Amino acid sequence: MERKDFEKIYNDYREQSGHHAVSETINMEGKEEIVAVRKNDSGDLIAFKTNLGRELDYITALDEAKSGNIAHIDVFHKYGRDIIRSEPDERKENNLNNLPLF
């Protein structure tokens, strides 16, 4: 049985992911970006403001993110529903939870 080099496989994956992220950023030019958020009393994100000044409720933002109209956010399925999150890029300043409130 062949032994796998898990560390090498992971490092290769990270290198490929890094290159892929750069090309995605280039492809995202011209798309709206989230610049501010609104939270409820529990700290949950409930609305988003874009760089074009649009204020989007959660469902609208979710639909636009799924359609690829908003840059640098992902949609994933958890807790039995779709959820918006920042693209994982290791930069805390652009994390949705760290954006200014509106």
PDB file of N, CA, C and O in Angstrom, residues 52-83:
ATOM      1  N   LEU A  52     -22.086  50.377  -4.708  1.00  0.00           N
ATOM      2  CA  LEU A  52     -22.929  51.230  -5.545  1.00  0.00           C
ATOM      3  C   LEU A  52     -24.048  51.883  -4.735  1.00  0.00           C
ATOM      4  O   LEU A  52     -24.908  52.562  -5.292  1.00  0.00           O
ATOM      5  N   GLY A  53     -24.040  51.649  -3.414  1.00  0.00           N
ATOM      6  CA  GLY A  53     -25.025  52.264  -2.537  1.00  0.00           C
ATOM      7  C   GLY A  53     -26.318  51.487  -2.383  1.00  0.00           C
ATOM      8  O   GLY A  53     -27.222  51.924  -1.669  1.00  0.00           O
ATOM      9  N   ARG A  54     -26.414  50.337  -3.023  1.00  0.00           N
ATOM     10  CA  ARG A  54     -27.633  49.537  -2.878  1.00  0.00           C
ATOM     11  C   ARG A  54     -27.649  48.863  -1.511  1.00  0.00           C
ATOM     12  O   ARG A  54     -26.624  48.379  -1.043  1.00  0.00           O
ATOM     13  N   GLU A  55     -28.812  48.847  -0.885  1.00  0.00           N
ATOM     14  CA  GLU A  55     -29.003  48.141   0.381  1.00  0.00           C
ATOM     15  C   GLU A  55     -29.815  46.896   0.087  1.00  0.00           C
ATOM     16  O   GLU A  55     -30.945  46.974  -0.388  1.00  0.00           O
ATOM     17  N   LEU A  56     -29.219  45.735   0.343  1.00  0.00           N
ATOM     18  CA  LEU A  56     -29.826  44.457  -0.001  1.00  0.00           C
ATOM     19  C   LEU A  56     -30.231  43.697   1.259  1.00  0.00           C
ATOM     20  O   LEU A  56     -29.421  43.541   2.174  1.00  0.00           O
ATOM     21  N   ASP A  57     -31.478  43.220   1.280  1.00  0.00           N
ATOM     22  CA  ASP A  57     -31.871  42.329   2.367  1.00  0.00           C
ATOM     23  C   ASP A  57     -31.128  41.009   2.173  1.00  0.00           C
ATOM     24  O   ASP A  57     -30.511  40.768   1.133  1.00  0.00           O
ATOM     25  N   TYR A  58     -31.192  40.139   3.172  1.00  0.00           N
ATOM     26  CA  TYR A  58     -30.414  38.903   3.140  1.00  0.00           C
ATOM     27  C   TYR A  58     -30.784  38.040   1.937  1.00  0.00           C
ATOM     28  O   TYR A  58     -29.904  37.521   1.244  1.00  0.00           O
ATOM     29  N   ILE A  59     -32.079  37.878   1.661  1.00  0.00           N
ATOM     30  CA  ILE A  59     -32.521  37.013   0.564  1.00  0.00           C
ATOM     31  C   ILE A  59     -32.061  37.561  -0.787  1.00  0.00           C
ATOM     32  O   ILE A  59     -31.586  36.811  -1.637  1.00  0.00           O
ATOM     33  N   THR A  60     -32.186  38.855  -0.991  1.00  0.00           N
ATOM     34  CA  THR A  60     -31.743  39.462  -2.255  1.00  0.00           C
ATOM     35  C   THR A  60     -30.234  39.296  -2.426  1.00  0.00           C
ATOM     36  O   THR A  60     -29.755  38.933  -3.509  1.00  0.00           O
ATOM     37  N   ALA A  61     -29.478  39.557  -1.358  1.00  0.00           N
ATOM     38  CA  ALA A  61     -28.026  39.393  -1.421  1.00  0.00           C
ATOM     39  C   ALA A  61     -27.661  37.940  -1.710  1.00  0.00           C
ATOM     40  O   ALA A  61     -26.753  37.663  -2.503  1.00  0.00           O
ATOM     41  N   LEU A  62     -28.379  37.024  -1.109  1.00  0.00           N
ATOM     42  CA  LEU A  62     -28.139  35.599  -1.325  1.00  0.00           C
ATOM     43  C   LEU A  62     -28.385  35.237  -2.788  1.00  0.00           C
ATOM     44  O   LEU A  62     -27.553  34.585  -3.423  1.00  0.00           O
ATOM     45  N   ASP A  63     -29.490  35.698  -3.342  1.00  0.00           N
ATOM     46  CA  ASP A  63     -29.801  35.413  -4.748  1.00  0.00           C
ATOM     47  C   ASP A  63     -28.758  36.026  -5.686  1.00  0.00           C
ATOM     48  O   ASP A  63     -28.337  35.393  -6.652  1.00  0.00           O
ATOM     49  N   GLU A  64     -28.337  37.252  -5.391  1.00  0.00           N
ATOM     50  CA  GLU A  64     -27.343  37.908  -6.250  1.00  0.00           C
ATOM     51  C   GLU A  64     -25.974  37.224  -6.135  1.00  0.00           C
ATOM     52  O   GLU A  64     -25.248  37.116  -7.113  1.00  0.00           O
ATOM     53  N   ALA A  65     -25.636  36.772  -4.941  1.00  0.00           N
ATOM     54  CA  ALA A  65     -24.376  36.052  -4.760  1.00  0.00           C
ATOM     55  C   ALA A  65     -24.402  34.736  -5.526  1.00  0.00           C
ATOM     56  O   ALA A  65     -23.429  34.374  -6.189  1.00  0.00           O
ATOM     57  N   LYS A  66     -25.524  34.027  -5.474  1.00  0.00           N
ATOM     58  CA  LYS A  66     -25.656  32.765  -6.219  1.00  0.00           C
ATOM     59  C   LYS A  66     -25.539  32.999  -7.720  1.00  0.00           C
ATOM     60  O   LYS A  66     -25.031  32.148  -8.447  1.00  0.00           O
ATOM     61  N   SER A  67     -26.014  34.152  -8.175  1.00  0.00           N
ATOM     62  CA  SER A  67     -25.960  34.482  -9.604  1.00  0.00           C
ATOM     63  C   SER A  67     -24.590  34.999 -10.028  1.00  0.00           C
ATOM     64  O   SER A  67     -24.354  35.237 -11.210  1.00  0.00           O
ATOM     65  N   GLY A  68     -23.699  35.224  -9.050  1.00  0.00           N
ATOM     66  CA  GLY A  68     -22.357  35.711  -9.369  1.00  0.00           C
ATOM     67  C   GLY A  68     -22.284  37.204  -9.578  1.00  0.00           C
ATOM     68  O   GLY A  68     -21.337  37.693 -10.174  1.00  0.00           O
ATOM     69  N   ASN A  69     -23.285  37.939  -9.095  1.00  0.00           N
ATOM     70  CA  ASN A  69     -23.317  39.386  -9.299  1.00  0.00           C
ATOM     71  C   ASN A  69     -22.553  40.182  -8.255  1.00  0.00           C
ATOM     72  O   ASN A  69     -22.358  41.376  -8.421  1.00  0.00           O
ATOM     73  N   ILE A  70     -22.161  39.530  -7.167  1.00  0.00           N
ATOM     74  CA  ILE A  70     -21.454  40.227  -6.100  1.00  0.00           C
ATOM     75  C   ILE A  70     -20.099  39.558  -5.908  1.00  0.00           C
ATOM     76  O   ILE A  70     -20.018  38.344  -5.745  1.00  0.00           O
ATOM     77  N   ALA A  71     -19.054  40.357  -5.925  1.00  0.00           N
ATOM     78  CA  ALA A  71     -17.684  39.838  -5.822  1.00  0.00           C
ATOM     79  C   ALA A  71     -17.325  39.509  -4.375  1.00  0.00           C
ATOM     80  O   ALA A  71     -17.833  40.132  -3.442  1.00  0.00           O
ATOM     81  N   HIS A  72     -16.459  38.551  -4.223  1.00  0.00           N
ATOM     82  CA  HIS A  72     -15.765  38.233  -2.974  1.00  0.00           C
ATOM     83  C   HIS A  72     -16.654  37.705  -1.856  1.00  0.00           C
ATOM     84  O   HIS A  72     -16.306  37.833  -0.684  1.00  0.00           O
ATOM     85  N   ILE A  73     -17.802  37.129  -2.189  1.00  0.00           N
ATOM     86  CA  ILE A  73     -18.573  36.414  -1.179  1.00  0.00           C
ATOM     87  C   ILE A  73     -18.952  35.048  -1.730  1.00  0.00           C
ATOM     88  O   ILE A  73     -19.046  34.861  -2.939  1.00  0.00           O
ATOM     89  N   ASP A  74     -19.120  34.106  -0.827  1.00  0.00           N
ATOM     90  CA  ASP A  74     -19.489  32.744  -1.174  1.00  0.00           C
ATOM     91  C   ASP A  74     -20.838  32.420  -0.560  1.00  0.00           C
ATOM     92  O   ASP A  74     -21.245  33.034   0.429  1.00  0.00           O
ATOM     93  N   VAL A  75     -21.481  31.429  -1.124  1.00  0.00           N
ATOM     94  CA  VAL A  75     -22.703  30.890  -0.551  1.00  0.00           C
ATOM     95  C   VAL A  75     -22.423  29.426  -0.243  1.00  0.00           C
ATOM     96  O   VAL A  75     -21.883  28.704  -1.066  1.00  0.00           O
ATOM     97  N   PHE A  76     -22.746  29.005   0.974  1.00  0.00           N
ATOM     98  CA  PHE A  76     -22.596  27.607   1.327  1.00  0.00           C
ATOM     99  C   PHE A  76     -23.824  27.154   2.096  1.00  0.00           C
ATOM    100  O   PHE A  76     -24.603  27.973   2.578  1.00  0.00           O
ATOM    101  N   HIS A  77     -24.021  25.859   2.163  1.00  0.00           N
ATOM    102  CA  HIS A  77     -25.201  25.299   2.800  1.00  0.00           C
ATOM    103  C   HIS A  77     -24.839  24.781   4.195  1.00  0.00           C
ATOM    104  O   HIS A  77     -23.954  23.956   4.330  1.00  0.00           O
ATOM    105  N   LYS A  78     -25.520  25.315   5.202  1.00  0.00           N
ATOM    106  CA  LYS A  78     -25.284  24.902   6.583  1.00  0.00           C
ATOM    107  C   LYS A  78     -26.556  25.165   7.373  1.00  0.00           C
ATOM    108  O   LYS A  78     -27.302  26.096   7.049  1.00  0.00           O
ATOM    109  N   TYR A  79     -26.782  24.378   8.386  1.00  0.00           N
ATOM    110  CA  TYR A  79     -27.988  24.516   9.214  1.00  0.00           C
ATOM    111  C   TYR A  79     -29.265  24.341   8.390  1.00  0.00           C
ATOM    112  O   TYR A  79     -30.302  24.908   8.705  1.00  0.00           O
ATOM    113  N   GLY A  80     -29.184  23.626   7.288  1.00  0.00           N
ATOM    114  CA  GLY A  80     -30.346  23.380   6.460  1.00  0.00           C
ATOM    115  C   GLY A  80     -30.733  24.533   5.552  1.00  0.00           C
ATOM    116  O   GLY A  80     -31.839  24.554   5.016  1.00  0.00           O
ATOM    117  N   ARG A  81     -29.843  25.510   5.390  1.00  0.00           N
ATOM    118  CA  ARG A  81     -30.151  26.657   4.527  1.00  0.00           C
ATOM    119  C   ARG A  81     -28.867  27.196   3.898  1.00  0.00           C
ATOM    120  O   ARG A  81     -27.780  26.873   4.328  1.00  0.00           O
ATOM    121  N   ASP A  82     -29.032  28.043   2.894  1.00  0.00           N
ATOM    122  CA  ASP A  82     -27.886  28.701   2.264  1.00  0.00           C
ATOM    123  C   ASP A  82     -27.470  29.892   3.112  1.00  0.00           C
ATOM    124  O   ASP A  82     -28.314  30.615   3.649  1.00  0.00           O
ATOM    125  N   ILE A  83     -26.164  30.099   3.206  1.00  0.00           N
ATOM    126  CA  ILE A  83     -25.597  31.155   4.045  1.00  0.00           C
ATOM    127  C   ILE A  83     -24.554  31.921   3.243  1.00  0.00           C
ATOM    128  O   ILE A  83     -23.780  31.340   2.488  1.00  0.00           O
TER     129      ILE A  83
END
